[in-house]
Tab-separated table of C-alpha atoms in Angstrom:
chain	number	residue	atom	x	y	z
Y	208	UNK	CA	-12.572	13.667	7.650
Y	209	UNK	CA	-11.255	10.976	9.907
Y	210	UNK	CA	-8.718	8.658	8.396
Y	211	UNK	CA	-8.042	4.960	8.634
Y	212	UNK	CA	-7.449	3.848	12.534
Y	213	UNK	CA	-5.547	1.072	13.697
Y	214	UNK	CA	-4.514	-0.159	16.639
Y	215	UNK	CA	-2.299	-1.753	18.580
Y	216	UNK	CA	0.765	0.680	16.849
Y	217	UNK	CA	3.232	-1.791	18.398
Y	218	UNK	CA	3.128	-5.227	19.494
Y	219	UNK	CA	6.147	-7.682	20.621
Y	220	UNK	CA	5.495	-10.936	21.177
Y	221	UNK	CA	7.000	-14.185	21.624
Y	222	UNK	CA	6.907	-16.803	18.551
Y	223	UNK	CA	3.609	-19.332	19.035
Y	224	UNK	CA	1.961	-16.613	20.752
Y	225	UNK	CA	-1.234	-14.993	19.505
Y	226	UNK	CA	-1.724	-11.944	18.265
Y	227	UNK	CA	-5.033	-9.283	16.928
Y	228	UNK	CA	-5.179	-5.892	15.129
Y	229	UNK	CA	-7.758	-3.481	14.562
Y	230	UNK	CA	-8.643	-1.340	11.962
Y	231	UNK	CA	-11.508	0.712	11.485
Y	232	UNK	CA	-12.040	2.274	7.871
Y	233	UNK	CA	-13.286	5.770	6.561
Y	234	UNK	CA	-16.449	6.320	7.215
Y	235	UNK	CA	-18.957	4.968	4.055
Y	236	UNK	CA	-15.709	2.888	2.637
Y	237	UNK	CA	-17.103	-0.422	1.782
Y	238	UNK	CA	-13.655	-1.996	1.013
Y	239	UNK	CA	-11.100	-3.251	3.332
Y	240	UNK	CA	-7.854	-4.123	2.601
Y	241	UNK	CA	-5.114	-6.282	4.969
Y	242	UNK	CA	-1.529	-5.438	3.984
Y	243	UNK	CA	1.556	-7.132	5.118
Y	244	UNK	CA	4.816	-4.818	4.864
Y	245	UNK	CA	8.198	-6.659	5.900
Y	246	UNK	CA	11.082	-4.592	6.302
Y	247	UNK	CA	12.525	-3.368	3.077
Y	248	UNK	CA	9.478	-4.630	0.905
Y	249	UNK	CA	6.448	-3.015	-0.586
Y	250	UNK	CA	3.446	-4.371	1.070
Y	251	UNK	CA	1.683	-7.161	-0.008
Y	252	UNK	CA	-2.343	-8.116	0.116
Y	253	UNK	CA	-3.555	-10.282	2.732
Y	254	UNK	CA	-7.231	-9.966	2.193
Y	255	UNK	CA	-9.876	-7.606	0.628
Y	256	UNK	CA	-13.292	-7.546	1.757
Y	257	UNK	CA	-16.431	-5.779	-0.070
Y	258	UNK	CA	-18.484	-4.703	2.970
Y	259	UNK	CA	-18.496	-7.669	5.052
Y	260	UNK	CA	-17.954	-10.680	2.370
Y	261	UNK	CA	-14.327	-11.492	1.475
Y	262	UNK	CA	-13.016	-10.814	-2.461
Y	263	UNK	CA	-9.180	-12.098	-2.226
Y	264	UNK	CA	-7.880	-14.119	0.099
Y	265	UNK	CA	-5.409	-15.497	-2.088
Y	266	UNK	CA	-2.133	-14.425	-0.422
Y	267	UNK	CA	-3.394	-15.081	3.966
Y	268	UNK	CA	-2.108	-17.939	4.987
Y	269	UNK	CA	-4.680	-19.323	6.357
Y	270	UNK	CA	-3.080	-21.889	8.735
Y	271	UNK	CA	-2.084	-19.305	11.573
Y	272	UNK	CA	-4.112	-15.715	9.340
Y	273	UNK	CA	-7.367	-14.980	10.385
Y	274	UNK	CA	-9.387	-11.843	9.541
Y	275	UNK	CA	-12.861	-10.948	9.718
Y	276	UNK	CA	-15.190	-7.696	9.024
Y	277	UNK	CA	-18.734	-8.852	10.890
Y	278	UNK	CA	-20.537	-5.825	10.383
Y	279	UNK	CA	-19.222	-4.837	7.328
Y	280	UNK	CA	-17.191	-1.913	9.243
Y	281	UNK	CA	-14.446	-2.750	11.361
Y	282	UNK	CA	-12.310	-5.501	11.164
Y	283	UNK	CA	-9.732	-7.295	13.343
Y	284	UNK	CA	-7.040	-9.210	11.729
Y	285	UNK	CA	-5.525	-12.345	14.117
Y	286	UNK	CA	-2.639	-14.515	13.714
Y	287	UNK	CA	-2.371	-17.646	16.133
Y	288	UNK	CA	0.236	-18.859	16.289
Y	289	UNK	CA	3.244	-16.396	15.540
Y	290	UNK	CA	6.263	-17.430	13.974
Y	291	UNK	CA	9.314	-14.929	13.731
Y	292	UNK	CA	9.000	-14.295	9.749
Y	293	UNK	CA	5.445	-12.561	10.600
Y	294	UNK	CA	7.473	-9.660	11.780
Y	295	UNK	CA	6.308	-7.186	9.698
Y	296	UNK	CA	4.110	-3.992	9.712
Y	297	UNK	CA	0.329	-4.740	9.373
Y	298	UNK	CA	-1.559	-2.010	7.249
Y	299	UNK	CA	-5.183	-1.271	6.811
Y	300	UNK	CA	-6.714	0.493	3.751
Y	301	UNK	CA	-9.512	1.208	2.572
Y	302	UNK	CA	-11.730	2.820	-0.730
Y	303	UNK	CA	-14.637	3.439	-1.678
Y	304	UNK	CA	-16.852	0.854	-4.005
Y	305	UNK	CA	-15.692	1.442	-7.415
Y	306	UNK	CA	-19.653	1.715	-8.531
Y	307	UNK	CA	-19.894	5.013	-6.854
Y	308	UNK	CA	-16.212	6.773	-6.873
Y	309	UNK	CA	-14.552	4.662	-10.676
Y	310	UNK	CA	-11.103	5.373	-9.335
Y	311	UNK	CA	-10.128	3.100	-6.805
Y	312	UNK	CA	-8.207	5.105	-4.357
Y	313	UNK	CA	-6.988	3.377	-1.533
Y	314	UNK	CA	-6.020	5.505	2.137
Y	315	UNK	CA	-3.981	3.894	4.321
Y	316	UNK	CA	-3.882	3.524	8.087
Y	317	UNK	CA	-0.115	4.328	10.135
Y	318	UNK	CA	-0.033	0.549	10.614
Y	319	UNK	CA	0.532	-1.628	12.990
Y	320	UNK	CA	4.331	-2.760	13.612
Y	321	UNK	CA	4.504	-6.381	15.187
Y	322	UNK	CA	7.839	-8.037	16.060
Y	323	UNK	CA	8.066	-11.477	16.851
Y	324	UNK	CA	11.058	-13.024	19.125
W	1	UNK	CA	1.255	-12.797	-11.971
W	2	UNK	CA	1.739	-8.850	-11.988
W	3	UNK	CA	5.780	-7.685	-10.772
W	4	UNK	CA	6.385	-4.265	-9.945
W	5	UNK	CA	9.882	-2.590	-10.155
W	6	UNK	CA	11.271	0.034	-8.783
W	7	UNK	CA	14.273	2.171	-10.063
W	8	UNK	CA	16.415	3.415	-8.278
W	9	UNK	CA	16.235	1.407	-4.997
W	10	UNK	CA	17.833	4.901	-3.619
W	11	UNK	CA	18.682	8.534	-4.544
W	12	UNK	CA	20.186	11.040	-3.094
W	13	UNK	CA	20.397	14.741	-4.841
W	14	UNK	CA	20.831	17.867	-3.194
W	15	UNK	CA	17.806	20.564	-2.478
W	16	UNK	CA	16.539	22.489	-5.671
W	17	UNK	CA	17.210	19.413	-8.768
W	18	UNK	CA	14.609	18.036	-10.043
W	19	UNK	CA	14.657	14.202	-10.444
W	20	UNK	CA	12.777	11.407	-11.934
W	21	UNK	CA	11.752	7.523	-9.956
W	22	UNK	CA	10.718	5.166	-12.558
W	23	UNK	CA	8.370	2.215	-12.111
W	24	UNK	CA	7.879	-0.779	-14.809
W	25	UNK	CA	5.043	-3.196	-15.128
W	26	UNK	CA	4.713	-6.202	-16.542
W	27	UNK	CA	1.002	-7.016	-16.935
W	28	UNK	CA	-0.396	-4.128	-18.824
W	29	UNK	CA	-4.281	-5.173	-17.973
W	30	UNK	CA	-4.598	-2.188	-15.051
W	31	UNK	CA	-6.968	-0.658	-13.432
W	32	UNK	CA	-5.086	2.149	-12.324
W	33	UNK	CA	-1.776	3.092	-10.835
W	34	UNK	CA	-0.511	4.986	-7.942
W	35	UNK	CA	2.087	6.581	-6.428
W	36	UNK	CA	2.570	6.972	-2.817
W	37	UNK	CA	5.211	8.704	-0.095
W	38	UNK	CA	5.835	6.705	3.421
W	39	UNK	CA	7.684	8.163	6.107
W	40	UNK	CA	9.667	6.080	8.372
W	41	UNK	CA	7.712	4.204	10.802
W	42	UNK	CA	4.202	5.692	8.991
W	43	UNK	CA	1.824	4.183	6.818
W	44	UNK	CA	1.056	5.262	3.033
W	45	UNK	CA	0.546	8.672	1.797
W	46	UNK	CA	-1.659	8.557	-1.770
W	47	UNK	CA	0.637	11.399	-4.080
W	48	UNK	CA	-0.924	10.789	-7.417
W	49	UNK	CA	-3.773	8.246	-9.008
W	50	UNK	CA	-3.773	7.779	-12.999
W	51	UNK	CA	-6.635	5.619	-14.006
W	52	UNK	CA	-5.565	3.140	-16.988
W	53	UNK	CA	-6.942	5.578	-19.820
W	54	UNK	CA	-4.725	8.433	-18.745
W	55	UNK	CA	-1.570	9.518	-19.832
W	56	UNK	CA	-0.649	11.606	-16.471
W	57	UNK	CA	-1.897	13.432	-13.077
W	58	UNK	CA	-0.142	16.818	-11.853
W	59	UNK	CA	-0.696	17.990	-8.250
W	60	UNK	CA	1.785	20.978	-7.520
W	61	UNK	CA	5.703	20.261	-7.482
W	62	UNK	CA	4.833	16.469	-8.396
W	63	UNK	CA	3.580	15.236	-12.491
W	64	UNK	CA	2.975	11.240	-13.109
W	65	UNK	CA	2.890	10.096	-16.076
W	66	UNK	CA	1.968	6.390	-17.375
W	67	UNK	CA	2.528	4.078	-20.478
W	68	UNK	CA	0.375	1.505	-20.002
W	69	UNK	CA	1.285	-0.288	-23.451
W	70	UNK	CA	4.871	-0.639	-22.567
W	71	UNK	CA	4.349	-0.896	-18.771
W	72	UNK	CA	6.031	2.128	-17.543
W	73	UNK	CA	5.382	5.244	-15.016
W	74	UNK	CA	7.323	7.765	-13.887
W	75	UNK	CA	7.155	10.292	-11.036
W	76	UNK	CA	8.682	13.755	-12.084
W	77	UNK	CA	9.882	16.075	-8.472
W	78	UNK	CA	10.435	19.416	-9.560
W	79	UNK	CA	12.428	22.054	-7.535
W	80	UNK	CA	12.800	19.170	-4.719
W	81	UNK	CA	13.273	20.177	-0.954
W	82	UNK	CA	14.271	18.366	2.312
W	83	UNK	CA	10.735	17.860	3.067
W	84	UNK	CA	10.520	15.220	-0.041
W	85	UNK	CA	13.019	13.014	2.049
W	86	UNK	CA	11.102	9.383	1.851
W	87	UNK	CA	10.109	6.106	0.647
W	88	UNK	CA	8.177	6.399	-3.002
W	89	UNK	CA	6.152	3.289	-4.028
W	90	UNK	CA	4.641	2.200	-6.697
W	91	UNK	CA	1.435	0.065	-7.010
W	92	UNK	CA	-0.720	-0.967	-9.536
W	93	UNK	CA	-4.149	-1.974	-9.648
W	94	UNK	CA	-4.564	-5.200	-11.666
W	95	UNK	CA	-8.621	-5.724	-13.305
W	96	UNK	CA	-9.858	-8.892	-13.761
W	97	UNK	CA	-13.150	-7.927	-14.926
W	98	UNK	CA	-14.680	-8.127	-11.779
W	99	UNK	CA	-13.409	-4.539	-10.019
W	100	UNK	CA	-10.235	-4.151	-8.528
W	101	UNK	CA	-8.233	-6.666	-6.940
W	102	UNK	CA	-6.136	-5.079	-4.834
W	103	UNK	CA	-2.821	-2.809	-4.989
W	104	UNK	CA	0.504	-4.797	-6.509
W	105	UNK	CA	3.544	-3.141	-5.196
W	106	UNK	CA	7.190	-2.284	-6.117
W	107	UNK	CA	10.070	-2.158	-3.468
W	108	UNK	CA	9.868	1.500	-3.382
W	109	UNK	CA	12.614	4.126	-3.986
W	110	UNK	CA	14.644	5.137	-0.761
W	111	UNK	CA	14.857	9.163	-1.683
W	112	UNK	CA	17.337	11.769	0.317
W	113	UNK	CA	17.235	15.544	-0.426
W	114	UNK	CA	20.372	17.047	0.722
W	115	UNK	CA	19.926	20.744	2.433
């Protein structure tokens, strides 16, 4: 079974410049989880989407975080513009719905590592 | 607003002991809790899930356990090997009612096996 994907791996950029990664779940997992892992941390939720609606959003900050799931499978996550303390390492997870599995195990993607300058 | 901590921040035993990471809680209300293993520069590696109305989860060298009344888990590593060298976190899955709402982390526990 194919696990989470994400791309770009790495990304530099220069602060105020824009920035998108891509993550594309298991296969039948209808929720999507954002992560953002600084160095040293644990990560912490950006967003969660339930097939293509969003459940938290809480945490994105939403003046320069942008993240959307269209068809309710992939989903691209874009920040515009950068600053330096969104160096960090973007992860993807996903799970199943909790109607059909009850546990709520999340898989994780390798991430995608973006340094700002 | 759930806080995750992780203790200790690092270890470093030699191959064969067995050794214990501990993770505290403070909002008992979960869902679930898991543990997971990142390598540097990788993502997250699910070891272990124990769902809020068990006590622990055992999957070969590794045993979980969880007390979700005083807000404590611990990760047991028996017989531990060079291969175990990583990055343990902790992360618990709050429930509002609603279905889970996402993973709260801890810092993690930096461990080194010594050959």
């Amino acid at each position: 079974e194919a696990g989470v994907a994400q791309s770009p791996r790495y990304k530099i950029i220069e602060k105020r410049q824009s920035v998108a990664f891509w993550c594309n779940p298991i296969s039948g997992h209808a929720t999507l989880y954002w992560y953002q892992q600084i160095l040293g941390q644990g990560p912490k939720l950006l967003i969660q989407f339930q097939n293509n609606g969003v459940v938290d959003d809480s945490q994105l900050p939403k003046d320069r975080f942008s993240a959307e799931r269209l068809k309710g499978v992939d989903s691209t996550l874009k920040i515009q513009p950068a600053k330096l303390e969104d160096s960090a390492v973007y992860l993807c997870a996903s799970s199943l719905d909790l109607v059909l599995t009850n546990t709520g195990e999340l898989f994780f993607g390798e991430g995608s590592r973006l340094t700002v300058l | 607003k759930q806080e995750v901590t992780q203790i200790p921040a690092a270890l470093s035993v030699p191959e064969g002991e067995n050794l214990v990471l501990n993770c505290s809680f403070t909002d008992s209300a979960i869902y679930n809790l898991q543990w997971f293993r990142q390598d540097p520069g990788k993502g997250l590696t699910s070891l272990l899930l124990i769902q809020s109305s068990q006590r622990e989860q055992t999957s070969g060298r590794l045993n979980a356990s969880l007390d979700k009344s005083s807000g404590r888990s611990t990760l047991y590593i028996a017989a531990s090997q060079p291969g175990d060298s990583a990055t343990y976190l902790c992360a618990v899955d709050d429930y509002s009612g609603g279905g889970a709402d996402g993973l709260t982390f801890g810092k993690g526990t930096h461990l080194i096996i010594q050959p």
